[in-house]
Coordinates of C-alpha atoms in Angstrom, one line a residue:
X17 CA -25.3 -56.1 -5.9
X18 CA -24.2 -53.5 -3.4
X19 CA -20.9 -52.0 -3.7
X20 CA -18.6 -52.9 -1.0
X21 CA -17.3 -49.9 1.3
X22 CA -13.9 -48.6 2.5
X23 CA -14.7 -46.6 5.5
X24 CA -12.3 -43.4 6.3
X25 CA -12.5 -42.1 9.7
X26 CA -11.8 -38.1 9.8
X27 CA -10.9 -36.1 13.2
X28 CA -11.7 -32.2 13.5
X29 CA -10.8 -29.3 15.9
X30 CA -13.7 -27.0 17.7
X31 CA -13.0 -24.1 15.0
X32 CA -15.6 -24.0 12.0
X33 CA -12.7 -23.2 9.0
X34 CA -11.2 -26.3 9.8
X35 CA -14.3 -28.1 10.2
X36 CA -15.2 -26.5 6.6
X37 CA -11.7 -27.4 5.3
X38 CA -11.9 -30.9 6.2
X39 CA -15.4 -32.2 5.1
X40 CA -15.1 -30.2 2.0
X41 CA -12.0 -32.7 1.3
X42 CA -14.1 -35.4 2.0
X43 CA -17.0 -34.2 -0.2
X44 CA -14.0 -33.9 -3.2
X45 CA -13.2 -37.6 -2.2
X46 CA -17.1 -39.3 -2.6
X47 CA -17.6 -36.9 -5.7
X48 CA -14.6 -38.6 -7.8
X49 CA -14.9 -42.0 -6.6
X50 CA -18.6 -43.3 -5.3
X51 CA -20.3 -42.5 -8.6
X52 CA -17.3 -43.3 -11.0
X53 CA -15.7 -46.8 -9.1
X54 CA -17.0 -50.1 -8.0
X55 CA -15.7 -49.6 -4.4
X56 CA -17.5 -46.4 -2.3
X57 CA -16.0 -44.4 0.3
X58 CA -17.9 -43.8 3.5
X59 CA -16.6 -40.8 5.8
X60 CA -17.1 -40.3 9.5
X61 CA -16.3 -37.2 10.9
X62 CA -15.4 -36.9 15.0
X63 CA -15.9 -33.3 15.7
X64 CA -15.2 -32.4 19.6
X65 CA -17.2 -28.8 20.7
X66 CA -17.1 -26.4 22.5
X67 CA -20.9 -25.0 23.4
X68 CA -23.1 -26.0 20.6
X69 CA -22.1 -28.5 17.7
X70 CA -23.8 -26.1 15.2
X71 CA -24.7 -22.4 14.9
X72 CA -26.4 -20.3 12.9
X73 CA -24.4 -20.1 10.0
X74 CA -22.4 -23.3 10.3
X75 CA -25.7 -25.9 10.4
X76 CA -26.9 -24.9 6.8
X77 CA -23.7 -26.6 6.1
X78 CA -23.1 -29.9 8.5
X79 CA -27.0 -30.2 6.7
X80 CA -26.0 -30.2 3.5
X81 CA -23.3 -33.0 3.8
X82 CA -24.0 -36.1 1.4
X83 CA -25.4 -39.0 2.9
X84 CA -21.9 -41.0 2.6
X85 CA -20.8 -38.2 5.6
X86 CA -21.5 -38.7 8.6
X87 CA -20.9 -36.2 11.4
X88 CA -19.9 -37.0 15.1
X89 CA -20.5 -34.1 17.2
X90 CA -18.8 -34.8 20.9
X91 CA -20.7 -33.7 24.2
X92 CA -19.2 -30.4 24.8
X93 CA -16.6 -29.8 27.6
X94 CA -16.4 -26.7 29.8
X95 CA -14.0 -24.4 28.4
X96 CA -14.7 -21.3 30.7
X97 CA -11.4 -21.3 32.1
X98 CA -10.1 -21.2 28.4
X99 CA -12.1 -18.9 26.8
X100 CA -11.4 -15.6 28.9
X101 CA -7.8 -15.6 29.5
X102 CA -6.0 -13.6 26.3
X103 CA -4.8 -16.8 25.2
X104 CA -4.2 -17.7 21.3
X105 CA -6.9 -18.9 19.4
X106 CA -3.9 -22.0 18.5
X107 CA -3.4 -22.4 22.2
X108 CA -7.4 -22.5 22.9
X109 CA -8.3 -24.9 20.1
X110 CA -5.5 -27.3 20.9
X111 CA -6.4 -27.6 24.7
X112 CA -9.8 -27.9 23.9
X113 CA -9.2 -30.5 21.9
X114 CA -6.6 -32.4 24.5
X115 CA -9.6 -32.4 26.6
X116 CA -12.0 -34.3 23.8
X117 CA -9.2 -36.8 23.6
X118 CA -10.7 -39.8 25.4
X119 CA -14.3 -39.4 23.6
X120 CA -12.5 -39.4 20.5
X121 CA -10.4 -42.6 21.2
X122 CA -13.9 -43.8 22.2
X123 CA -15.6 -43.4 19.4
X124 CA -12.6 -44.3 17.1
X125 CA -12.5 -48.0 18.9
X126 CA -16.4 -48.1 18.3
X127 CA -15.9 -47.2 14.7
X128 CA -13.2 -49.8 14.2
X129 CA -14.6 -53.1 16.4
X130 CA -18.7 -52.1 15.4
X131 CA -18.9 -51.8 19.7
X132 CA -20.0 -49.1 21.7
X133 CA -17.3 -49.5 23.9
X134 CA -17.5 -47.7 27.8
X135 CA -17.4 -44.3 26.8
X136 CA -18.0 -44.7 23.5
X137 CA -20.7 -43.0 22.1
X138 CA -24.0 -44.8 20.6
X139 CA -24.3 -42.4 17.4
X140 CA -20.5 -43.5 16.5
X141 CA -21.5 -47.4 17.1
X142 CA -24.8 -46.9 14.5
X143 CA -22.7 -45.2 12.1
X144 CA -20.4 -48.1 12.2
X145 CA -23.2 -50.9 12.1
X146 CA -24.7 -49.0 8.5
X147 CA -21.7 -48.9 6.5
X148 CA -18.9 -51.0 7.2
X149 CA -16.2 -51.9 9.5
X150 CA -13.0 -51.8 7.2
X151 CA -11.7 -48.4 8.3
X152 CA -8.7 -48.4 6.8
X153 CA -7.5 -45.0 7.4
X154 CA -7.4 -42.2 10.2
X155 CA -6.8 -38.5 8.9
X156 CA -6.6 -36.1 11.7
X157 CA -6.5 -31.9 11.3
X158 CA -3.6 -30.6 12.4
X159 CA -4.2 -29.4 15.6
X160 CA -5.8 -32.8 16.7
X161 CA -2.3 -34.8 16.6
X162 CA -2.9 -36.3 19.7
X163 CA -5.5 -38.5 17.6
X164 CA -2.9 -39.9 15.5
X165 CA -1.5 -42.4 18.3
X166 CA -5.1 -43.9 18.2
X167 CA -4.4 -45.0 14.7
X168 CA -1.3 -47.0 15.3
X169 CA -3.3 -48.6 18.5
X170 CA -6.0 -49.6 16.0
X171 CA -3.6 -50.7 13.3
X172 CA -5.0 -48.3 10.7
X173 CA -2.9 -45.5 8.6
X174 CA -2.4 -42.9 10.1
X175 CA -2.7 -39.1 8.0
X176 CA -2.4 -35.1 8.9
X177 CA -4.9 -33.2 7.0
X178 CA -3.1 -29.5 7.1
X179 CA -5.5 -27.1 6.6
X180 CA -3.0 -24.0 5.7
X181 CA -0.2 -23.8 3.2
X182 CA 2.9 -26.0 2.2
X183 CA 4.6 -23.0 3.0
X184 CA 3.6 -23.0 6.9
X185 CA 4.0 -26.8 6.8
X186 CA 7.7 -26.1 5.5
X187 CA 7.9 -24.5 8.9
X188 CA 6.1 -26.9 10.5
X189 CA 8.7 -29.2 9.7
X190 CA 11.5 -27.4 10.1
X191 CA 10.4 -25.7 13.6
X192 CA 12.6 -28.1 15.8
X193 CA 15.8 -26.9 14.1
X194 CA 15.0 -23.0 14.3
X195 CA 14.1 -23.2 17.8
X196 CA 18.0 -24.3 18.1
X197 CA 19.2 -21.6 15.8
X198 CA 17.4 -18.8 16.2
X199 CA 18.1 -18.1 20.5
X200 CA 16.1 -14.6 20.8
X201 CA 12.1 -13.6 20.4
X202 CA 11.4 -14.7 16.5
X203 CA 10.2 -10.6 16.2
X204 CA 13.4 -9.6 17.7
X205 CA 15.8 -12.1 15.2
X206 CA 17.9 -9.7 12.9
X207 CA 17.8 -11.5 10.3
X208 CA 15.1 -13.1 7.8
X209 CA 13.9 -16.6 8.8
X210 CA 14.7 -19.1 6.2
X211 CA 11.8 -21.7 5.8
X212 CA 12.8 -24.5 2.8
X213 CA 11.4 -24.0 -0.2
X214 CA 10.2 -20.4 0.6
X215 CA 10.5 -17.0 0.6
X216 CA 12.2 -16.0 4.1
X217 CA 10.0 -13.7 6.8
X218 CA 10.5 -11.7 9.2
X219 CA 9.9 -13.3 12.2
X220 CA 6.8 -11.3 13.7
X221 CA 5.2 -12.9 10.2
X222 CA 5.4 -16.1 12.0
X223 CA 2.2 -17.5 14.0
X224 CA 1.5 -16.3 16.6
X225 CA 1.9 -19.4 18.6
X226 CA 5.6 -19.2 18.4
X227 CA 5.6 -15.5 19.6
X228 CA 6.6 -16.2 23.2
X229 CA 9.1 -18.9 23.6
X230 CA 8.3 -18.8 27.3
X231 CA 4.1 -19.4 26.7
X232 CA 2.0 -23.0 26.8
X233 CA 1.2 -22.1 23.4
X234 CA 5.0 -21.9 22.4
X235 CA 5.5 -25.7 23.7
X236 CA 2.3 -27.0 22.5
X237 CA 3.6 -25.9 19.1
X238 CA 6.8 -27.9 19.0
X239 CA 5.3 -30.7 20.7
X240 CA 2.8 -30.9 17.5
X241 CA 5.5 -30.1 14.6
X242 CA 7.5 -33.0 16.3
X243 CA 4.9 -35.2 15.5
X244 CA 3.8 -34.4 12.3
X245 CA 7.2 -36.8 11.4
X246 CA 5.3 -39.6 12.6
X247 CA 2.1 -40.3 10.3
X248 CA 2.3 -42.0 7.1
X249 CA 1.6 -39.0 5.0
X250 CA 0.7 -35.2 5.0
X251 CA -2.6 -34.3 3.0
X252 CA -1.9 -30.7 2.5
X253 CA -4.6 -28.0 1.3
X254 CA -2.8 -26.8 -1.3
X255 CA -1.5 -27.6 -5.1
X256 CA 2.3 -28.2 -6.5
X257 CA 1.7 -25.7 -9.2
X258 CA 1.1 -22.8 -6.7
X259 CA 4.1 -24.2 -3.6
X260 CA 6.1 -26.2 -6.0
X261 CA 9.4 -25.3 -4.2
X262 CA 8.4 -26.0 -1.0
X263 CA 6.7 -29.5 -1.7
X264 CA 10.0 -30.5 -3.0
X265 CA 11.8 -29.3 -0.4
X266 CA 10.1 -31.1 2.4
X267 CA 9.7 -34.2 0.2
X268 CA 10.9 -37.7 1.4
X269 CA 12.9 -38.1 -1.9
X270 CA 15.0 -35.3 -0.7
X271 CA 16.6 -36.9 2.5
X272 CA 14.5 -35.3 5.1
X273 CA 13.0 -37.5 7.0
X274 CA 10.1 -36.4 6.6
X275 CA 6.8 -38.6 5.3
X276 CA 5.1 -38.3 2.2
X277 CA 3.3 -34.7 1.6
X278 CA 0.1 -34.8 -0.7
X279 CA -1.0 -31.6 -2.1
X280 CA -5.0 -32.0 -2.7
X281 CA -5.7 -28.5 -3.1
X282 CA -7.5 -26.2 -3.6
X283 CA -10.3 -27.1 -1.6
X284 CA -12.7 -24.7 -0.8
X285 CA -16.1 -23.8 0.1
X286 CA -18.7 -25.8 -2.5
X287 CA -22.1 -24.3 -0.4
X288 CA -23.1 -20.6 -0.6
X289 CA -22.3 -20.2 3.1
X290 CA -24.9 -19.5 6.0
X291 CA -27.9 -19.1 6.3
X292 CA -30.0 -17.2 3.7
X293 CA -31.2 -14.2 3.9
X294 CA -32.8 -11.4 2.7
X295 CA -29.1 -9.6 3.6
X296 CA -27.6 -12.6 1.3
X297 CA -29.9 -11.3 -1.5
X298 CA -29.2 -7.6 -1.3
X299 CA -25.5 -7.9 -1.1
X300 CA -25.8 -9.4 -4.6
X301 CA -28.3 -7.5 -6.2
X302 CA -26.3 -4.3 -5.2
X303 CA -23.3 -6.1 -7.3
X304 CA -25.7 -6.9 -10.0
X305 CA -25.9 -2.9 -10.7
X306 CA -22.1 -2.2 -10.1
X307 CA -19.5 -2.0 -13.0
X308 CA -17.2 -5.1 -14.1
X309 CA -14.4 -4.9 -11.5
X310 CA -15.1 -2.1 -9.8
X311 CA -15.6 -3.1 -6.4
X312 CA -13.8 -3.8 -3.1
X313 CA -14.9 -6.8 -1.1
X314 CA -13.9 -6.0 2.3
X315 CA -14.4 -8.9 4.7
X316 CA -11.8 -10.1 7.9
X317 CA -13.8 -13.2 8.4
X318 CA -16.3 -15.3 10.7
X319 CA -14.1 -13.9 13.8
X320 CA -11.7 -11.1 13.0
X321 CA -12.4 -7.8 14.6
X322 CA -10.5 -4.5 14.4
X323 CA -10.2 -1.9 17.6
X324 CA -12.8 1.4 17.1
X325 CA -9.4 3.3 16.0
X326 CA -9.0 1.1 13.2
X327 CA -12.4 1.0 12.2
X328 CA -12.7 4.2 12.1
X329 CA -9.5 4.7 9.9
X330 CA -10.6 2.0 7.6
X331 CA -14.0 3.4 6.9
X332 CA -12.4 6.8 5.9
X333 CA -10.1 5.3 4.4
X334 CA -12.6 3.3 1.7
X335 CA -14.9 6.8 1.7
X336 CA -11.1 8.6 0.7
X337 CA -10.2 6.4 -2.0
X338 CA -13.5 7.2 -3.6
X339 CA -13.4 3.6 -4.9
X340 CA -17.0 1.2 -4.7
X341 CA -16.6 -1.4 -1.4
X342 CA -18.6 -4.1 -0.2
X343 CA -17.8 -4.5 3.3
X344 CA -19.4 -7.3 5.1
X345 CA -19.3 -9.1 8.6
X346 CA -18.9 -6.0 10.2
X347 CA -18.3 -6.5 14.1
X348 CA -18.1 -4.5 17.3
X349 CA -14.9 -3.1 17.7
X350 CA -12.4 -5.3 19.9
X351 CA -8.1 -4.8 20.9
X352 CA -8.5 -8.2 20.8
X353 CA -8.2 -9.2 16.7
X354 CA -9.5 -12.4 17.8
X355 CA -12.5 -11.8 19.6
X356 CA -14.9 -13.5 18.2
X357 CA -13.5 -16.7 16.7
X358 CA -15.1 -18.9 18.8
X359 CA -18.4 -17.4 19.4
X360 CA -19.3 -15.8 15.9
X361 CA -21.3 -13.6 18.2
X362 CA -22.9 -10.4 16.6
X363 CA -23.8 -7.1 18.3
X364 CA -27.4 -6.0 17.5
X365 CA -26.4 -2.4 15.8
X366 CA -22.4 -3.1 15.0
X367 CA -23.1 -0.1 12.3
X368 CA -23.4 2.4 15.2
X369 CA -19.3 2.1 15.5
X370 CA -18.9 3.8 12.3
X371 CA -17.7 7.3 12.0
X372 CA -20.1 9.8 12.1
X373 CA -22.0 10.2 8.8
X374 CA -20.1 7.6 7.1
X375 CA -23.0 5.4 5.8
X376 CA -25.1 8.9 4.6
X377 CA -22.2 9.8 2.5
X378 CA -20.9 6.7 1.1
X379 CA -24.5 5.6 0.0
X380 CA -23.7 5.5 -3.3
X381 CA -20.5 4.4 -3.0
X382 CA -20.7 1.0 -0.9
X383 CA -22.7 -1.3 1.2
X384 CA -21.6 -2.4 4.4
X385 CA -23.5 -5.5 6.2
X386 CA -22.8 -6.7 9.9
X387 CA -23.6 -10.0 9.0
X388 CA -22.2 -13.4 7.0
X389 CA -22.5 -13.4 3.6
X390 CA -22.1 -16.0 0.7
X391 CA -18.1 -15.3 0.3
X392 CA -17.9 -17.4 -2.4
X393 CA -20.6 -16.2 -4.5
X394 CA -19.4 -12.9 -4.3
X395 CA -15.9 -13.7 -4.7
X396 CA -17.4 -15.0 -8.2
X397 CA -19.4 -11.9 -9.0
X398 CA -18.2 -10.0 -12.2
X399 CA -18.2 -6.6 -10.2
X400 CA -16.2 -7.6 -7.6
X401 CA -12.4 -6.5 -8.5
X402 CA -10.2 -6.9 -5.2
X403 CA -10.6 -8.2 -2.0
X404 CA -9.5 -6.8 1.3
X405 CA -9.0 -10.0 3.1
X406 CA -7.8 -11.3 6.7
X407 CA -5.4 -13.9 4.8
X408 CA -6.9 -17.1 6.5
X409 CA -6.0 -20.0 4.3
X410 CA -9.7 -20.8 3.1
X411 CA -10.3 -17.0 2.4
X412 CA -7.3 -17.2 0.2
X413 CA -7.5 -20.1 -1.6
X414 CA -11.3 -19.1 -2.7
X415 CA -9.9 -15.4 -3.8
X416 CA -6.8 -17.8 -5.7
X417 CA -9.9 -20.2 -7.4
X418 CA -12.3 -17.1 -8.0
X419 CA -9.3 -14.7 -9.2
X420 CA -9.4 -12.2 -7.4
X421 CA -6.3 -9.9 -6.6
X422 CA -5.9 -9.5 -2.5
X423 CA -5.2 -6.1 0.1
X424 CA -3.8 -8.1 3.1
X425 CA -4.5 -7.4 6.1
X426 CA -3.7 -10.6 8.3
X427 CA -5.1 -10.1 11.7
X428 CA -3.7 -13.4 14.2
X429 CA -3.0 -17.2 14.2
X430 CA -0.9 -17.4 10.8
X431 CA -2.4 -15.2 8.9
X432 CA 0.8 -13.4 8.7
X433 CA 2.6 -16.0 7.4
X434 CA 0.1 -16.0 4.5
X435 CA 0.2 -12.4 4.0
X436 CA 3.8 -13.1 3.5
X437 CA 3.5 -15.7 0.9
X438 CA 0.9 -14.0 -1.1
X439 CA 2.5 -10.6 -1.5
X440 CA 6.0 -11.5 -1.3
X441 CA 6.2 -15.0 -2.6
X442 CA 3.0 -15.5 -4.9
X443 CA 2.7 -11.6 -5.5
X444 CA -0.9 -11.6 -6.1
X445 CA -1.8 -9.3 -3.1
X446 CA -0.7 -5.6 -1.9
X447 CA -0.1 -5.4 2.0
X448 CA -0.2 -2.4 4.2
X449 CA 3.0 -0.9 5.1
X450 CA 2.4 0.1 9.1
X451 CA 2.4 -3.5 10.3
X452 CA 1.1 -4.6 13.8
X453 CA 0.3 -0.4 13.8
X454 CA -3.3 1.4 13.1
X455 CA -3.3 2.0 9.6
X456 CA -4.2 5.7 8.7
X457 CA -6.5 6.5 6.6
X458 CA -4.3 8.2 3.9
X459 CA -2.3 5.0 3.9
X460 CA -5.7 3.0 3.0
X461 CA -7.1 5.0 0.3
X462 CA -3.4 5.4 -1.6
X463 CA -3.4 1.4 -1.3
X464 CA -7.3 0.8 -2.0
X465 CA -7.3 3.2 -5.3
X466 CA -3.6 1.3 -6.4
X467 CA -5.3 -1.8 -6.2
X468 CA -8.4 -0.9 -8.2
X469 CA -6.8 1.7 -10.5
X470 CA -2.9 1.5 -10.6
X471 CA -0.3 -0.1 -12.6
X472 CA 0.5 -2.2 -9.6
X473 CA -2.8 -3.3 -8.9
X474 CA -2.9 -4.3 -13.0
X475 CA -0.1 -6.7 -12.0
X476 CA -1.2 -8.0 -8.9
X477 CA -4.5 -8.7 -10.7
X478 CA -2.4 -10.2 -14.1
X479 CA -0.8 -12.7 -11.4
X480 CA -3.5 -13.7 -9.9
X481 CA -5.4 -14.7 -13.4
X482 CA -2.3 -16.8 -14.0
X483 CA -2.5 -18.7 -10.5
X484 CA -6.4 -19.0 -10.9
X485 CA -6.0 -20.8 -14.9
X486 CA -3.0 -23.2 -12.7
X487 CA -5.7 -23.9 -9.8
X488 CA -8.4 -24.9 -12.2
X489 CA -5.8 -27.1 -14.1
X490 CA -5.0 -28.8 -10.5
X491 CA -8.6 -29.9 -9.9
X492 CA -8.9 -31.0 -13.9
X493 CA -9.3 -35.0 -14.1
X494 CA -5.8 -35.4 -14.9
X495 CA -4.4 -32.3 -12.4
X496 CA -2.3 -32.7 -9.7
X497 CA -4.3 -32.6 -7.2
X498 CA -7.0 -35.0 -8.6
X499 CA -4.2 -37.4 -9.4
X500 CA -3.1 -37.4 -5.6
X501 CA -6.3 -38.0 -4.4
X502 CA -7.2 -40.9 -6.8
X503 CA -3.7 -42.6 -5.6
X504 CA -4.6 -42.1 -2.3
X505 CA -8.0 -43.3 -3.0
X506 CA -6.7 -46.1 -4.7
X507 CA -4.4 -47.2 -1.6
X508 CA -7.4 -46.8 0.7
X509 CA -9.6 -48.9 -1.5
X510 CA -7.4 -52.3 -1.9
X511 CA -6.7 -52.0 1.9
X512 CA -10.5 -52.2 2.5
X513 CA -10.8 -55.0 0.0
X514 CA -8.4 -56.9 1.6
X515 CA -9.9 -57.0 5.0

């Protein structure tokens, strides 16, 4: 006898590390339940673009999704007018994904009713007619909130998947009642910021989406903080034994009004990441021949970019510190740290923006690769022994599961925020002291060889062991964050039974 199915509809944003985040949540949810229950999930993902629904090095992984996932890619809109204008990547993702909104409502009622309604779209109506029509439950990324009204029209629960710390959700939450206290420019506010639960920051280590009060991107981020209050609970990428203070701060239980937060962290990247190459395969055989923990893995990402300046400082800076360095995804130099989020576009020769002899006489020193790599096998490897990371959430929480001790170097969106929690808060990474300034070269390689050699680096790296035995207790069967899912899943189940 078939099993029956409870159906859980998912909405992403145009931006591949939430996309990632997202699915690999749902992947965590079918593993612990389909083969283990007498009820299976079945997960339908409505993913609004922006060109093309898949590159390069996002496809091998929409490809390698389990059957019980099924992925809605929605016709593209024109974003031209979006994509040009020095905008925040926050402010460009959210109005891109305004625009998707009546596809998505769409394709939700088609889910729901098993009709392609007018508009709808015909792959969302065959999804719906080969599983089952009990959707009990709308989760929506974070930056999609606009979703979540389409859940109460539908009479479904209605969730937040939050891609990025409790710590920025803390803020999240809180964000009405600073924008009443705090009057100036958050960079120009005297005084720390105080976010519950957490370590304060200094206000230019907020997003960047709150740095002009005056900016679209300023409203659009109170508008979608106010209505985060409104869903029936917060599935947040994180785990209680790394944000403990924070969950409990912004807990129901402790009078603030806000709804129920579920910590189902860490969830990271379970594929090798892109497409395989022969680049793939020499990045790891060169790690094969280096010592245990003796290597830098430099990397700012699928879209981070650094001006020629500070490319040219950070490649003295590794050839100064004399210290082994793997530095991958090298782009063409941009003022712009953002550059090439959306596109992922590489530059045929981005190694002719090096300095001058760099690569002839750091051959035996490091590798550097202009193109993706498998993060999280190399995060893995034995020889790798810091890396020199970006501070987007995913990149964290991989360096958190793998172990590995963090430089951070946060570049735009929150990244800062991060950078703040995992120096000053966690304090498993080291963090340059020149701040939104080039960083010198002499500044890199004193930082580089304390990492890899010093007694503060030893520390960092003793934290960072502890945090990484507490992450694998999280995901054990009777963790934390497997607990929360199973009571979630448990919820979802008797709803669909009931139908």
């Amino acid at each position: 006898m078939e099993k029956p199915t409870t159906h859980i509809a998912l909405v992403s944003v145009p931006a591949f590390s939430h996309q990632i985040s997202i699915l690999e949540f749902a992947k965590r949810l079918i593993q612990l339940h389909n083969h283990t229950t007498t009820t299976n999930f079945h997960v339908t993902c409505i993913i609004p673009t922006l060109t093309s629904p898949t590159t390069l090095y996002s496809k091998p992984f929409f490809d390698s999704l389990p059957p019980s996932i099924h992925c809605i890619f929605l016709p593209p809109v024109n974003f031209d007018d979006l994509q040009n204008n020095g905008d925040s990547v926050e402010n460009q993702v959210q109005l891109s994904t305004s625009r998707a909104m009546p596809l998505v409502r769409d394709t939700l009622t088609s889910l729901v009713t098993n009709i392609a309604t007018p508009g709808g779209t015909v792959a969302a109506a065959a999804a719906a007619t080969t599983t089952s029509n009990k959707v009990v439950a709308l989760i929506v990324d974070a930056m999609a909130t606009e979703a979540l009204e389409f859940g109460k029209e539908l009479n479904i629960l209605s969730y937040l998947y939050f891609p990025c710390s409790t710590m920025l959700l803390s803020m999240c939450l809180h964000f009405s009642k600073l924008d009443e206290i705090v009057l100036c420019e958050y960079k120009d506010h005297p005084q720390l910021i105080e976010i519950p639960g957490c370590i304060p920051v200094n206000g230019i280590d907020l997003p960047d989406s709150v740095q002009d009060r005056g900016s679209l991107a300023y409203k659009l981020f109170l508008q979608r903080c106010q209505q985060y209050r409104g869903v029936d609970g917060i599935l947040v990428n994180s785990f209680l034994e790394m944000e403990d203070e924070a969950t409990r701060a912004i807990s129901p239980e402790k009078g603030s009004g806000n709804p129920p937060v579920y910590p189902i962290g860490p969830i990271i990247q379970t594929w090798p990441g892109g497409p395989r190459s022969s680049c793939d395969c020499k990045c790891l055989v060169w790690l094969d021949n280096q010592p245990l923990n003796s290597v830098l893995y430099v990397s700012f990402g699928s879209g981070g970019t650094l001006s020629q300046e500070q490319i040219n400082e950070l490649a003295l800076g590794l050839e100064l510190s004399r210290q082994k360095f793997l530095w991958v995804n090298l782009r063409a130099p941009n003022d712009r740290a953002s550059a090439t989020y959306f596109s992922g576009d590489l530059v045929d020769e981005p190694l002719h923006f090096l300095p001058v002899g760099f690569l002839e006489r750091t051959k035996g020193q490091g590798l550097v690769m202009p193109t993706w790599a498998p993060q999280t096998e190399i995060l893995g490897h034995s020889a790798v022994g810091a890396f020199l990371t970006h501070c987007g959430w995913n990149s964290i929480l991989e360096s958190v599961v793998k172990g590995v001790p963090m430089i951070a170097w946060p570049l735009f969106a929150e990244q800062r925020t991060n950078a703040a929690l995992v120096t000053h808060g966690l304090k498993v990474a080291l963090r340059p002291k020149s701040g939104n300034c080039v960083v010198v070269k002499e500044e890199i390689a004193c930082l580089v060889k304390g990492m890899m050699e010093g007694l503060e680096g030893e520390e960092v790296r003793r934290r960072m062991k502890e945090l990484q035995k507490s992450a694998a207790c999280a995901l054990m069967e009777d963790g934390s964050s497997t607990s929360t899912i199973y009571k979630l899943a448990y919820k979802w189940k008797t709803l669909g039974i009931s139908f």
